[in-house]
Amino acid sequence: MTQAESVSDDGVLRVRVATAPWASELSLMTPRILARVNAGRSGRINSIRWIAGPLGRRD
């Protein structure tokens, strides 16, 4: 499970993930994920910071 937290002014997307192993796996996939996130967008995400920890509740 993942949960987007914020995007900084310099294009860093912060994403909270449920476990450290999942954060590690996603970090290996970051180039592909960035390509898909930025496809067809005028704004750019320059990097993704994967943060392991408890996810917030979604309503």
Backbone as numpy.savetxt, mean C-alpha at the origin, in Angstrom:
# Nx Ny Nz CAx CAy CAz Cx Cy Cz
-5.27 -9.52 4.56 -6.10 -8.36 4.56 -5.22 -7.11 4.56
-5.70 -6.10 3.87 -4.99 -4.82 3.80 -5.97 -3.67 4.01
-5.42 -2.53 4.39 -6.24 -1.34 4.58 -5.39 -0.11 4.26
-5.78 0.64 3.22 -5.06 1.87 2.88 -5.24 2.86 4.01
-4.16 3.54 4.38 -4.21 4.53 5.46 -4.15 5.96 4.95
-3.16 6.24 4.11 -3.00 7.61 3.64 -2.07 7.66 2.45
-2.08 8.81 1.77 -1.12 9.11 0.71 -0.48 10.44 1.06
0.84 10.46 1.11 1.55 11.70 1.45 1.64 12.60 0.22
2.01 13.85 0.44 2.15 14.81 -0.66 3.20 14.38 -1.68
4.19 13.61 -1.23 5.23 13.16 -2.15 4.92 11.80 -2.77
3.68 11.32 -2.65 3.24 10.13 -3.36 3.52 8.80 -2.69
3.65 8.79 -1.38 3.87 7.53 -0.65 2.53 7.05 -0.11
2.11 5.88 -0.57 0.88 5.25 -0.11 1.21 4.38 1.09
0.54 4.62 2.21 0.73 3.81 3.42 -0.41 2.81 3.50
-0.05 1.53 3.59 -1.04 0.46 3.64 -0.77 -0.41 4.85
-1.76 -0.57 5.71 -1.64 -1.46 6.87 -2.02 -2.86 6.42
-1.24 -3.83 6.85 -1.49 -5.24 6.53 -1.56 -6.04 7.83
-2.25 -7.17 7.78 -2.55 -7.93 8.99 -1.32 -8.57 9.64
-0.34 -9.01 8.83 0.80 -9.73 9.39 2.11 -9.30 8.73
3.21 -9.49 9.43 4.53 -9.17 8.88 4.88 -10.02 7.66
4.57 -11.34 7.67 4.85 -12.13 6.47 4.09 -11.61 5.24
2.86 -11.16 5.43 2.09 -10.62 4.32 2.71 -9.30 3.84
3.18 -8.47 4.75 3.87 -7.23 4.38 5.12 -7.54 3.56
5.85 -8.56 3.96 7.05 -8.96 3.24 6.71 -9.45 1.83
5.69 -10.26 1.72 5.24 -10.77 0.41 4.82 -9.61 -0.50
4.05 -8.69 0.05 3.59 -7.55 -0.74 4.75 -6.66 -1.16
5.75 -6.53 -0.31 6.90 -5.68 -0.67 7.61 -6.24 -1.91
7.62 -7.55 -2.06 8.22 -8.16 -3.25 7.38 -7.90 -4.50
6.10 -7.68 -4.32 5.17 -7.44 -5.43 4.96 -5.94 -5.71
5.63 -5.07 -4.97 5.39 -3.63 -5.07 5.52 -3.08 -6.50
6.54 -3.44 -7.28 6.61 -2.87 -8.63 5.37 -3.17 -9.48
4.88 -4.39 -9.41 3.66 -4.74 -10.17 2.45 -4.01 -9.64
2.35 -3.91 -8.32 1.20 -3.22 -7.70 1.22 -1.74 -8.08
2.39 -1.11 -8.03 2.50 0.30 -8.41 2.07 0.53 -9.86
2.49 -0.35 -10.74 2.11 -0.21 -12.15 0.60 -0.26 -12.32
-0.05 -1.15 -11.61 -1.51 -1.26 -11.71 -2.22 -0.10 -11.04
-1.72 0.35 -9.90 -2.33 1.47 -9.19 -2.25 2.74 -10.04
-1.13 2.95 -10.71 -0.92 4.17 -11.48 -1.48 4.13 -12.90
-1.90 2.97 -13.37 -2.43 2.86 -14.74 -3.67 3.73 -14.90
-3.65 4.61 -15.89 -4.80 5.43 -16.20 -5.09 6.54 -15.21
-4.13 6.88 -14.37 -4.34 7.93 -13.36 -3.48 9.14 -13.69
-3.99 10.32 -13.36 -3.19 11.52 -13.53 -2.25 11.72 -12.34
-2.70 11.40 -11.13 -1.85 11.46 -9.95 -0.95 10.24 -9.92
0.16 10.34 -9.23 1.10 9.22 -9.17 1.36 8.79 -7.74
1.38 7.49 -7.55 1.88 6.90 -6.31 3.31 6.50 -6.61
4.26 7.04 -5.87 5.68 6.79 -6.12 6.21 5.57 -5.40
5.63 5.28 -4.24 6.06 4.11 -3.48 4.95 3.69 -2.53
5.08 2.48 -2.03 4.10 1.95 -1.08 4.86 1.53 0.17
4.36 1.94 1.30 4.94 1.54 2.59 3.97 0.56 3.23
4.40 -0.69 3.38 3.57 -1.74 3.96 3.84 -1.77 5.46
2.80 -1.64 6.26 2.93 -1.54 7.72 2.15 -2.69 8.35
2.86 -3.59 9.03 2.19 -4.71 9.70 1.60 -4.24 11.01
0.37 -4.62 11.25 -0.29 -4.25 12.50 -1.78 -4.48 12.41
-2.48 -4.26 13.50 -3.92 -4.51 13.51 -4.65 -3.56 12.56
-5.62 -4.11 11.88 -6.42 -3.33 10.95 -7.54 -2.64 11.69
-7.87 -1.45 11.25 -8.99 -0.72 11.83 -10.31 -1.34 11.39
-11.35 -1.03 12.11 -12.67 -1.56 11.81 -13.29 -0.80 10.64
-13.89 -1.52 9.73 -14.58 -0.91 8.59 -16.07 -0.97 8.83
-16.74 0.14 8.61 -18.20 0.17 8.77 -18.89 0.02 7.44
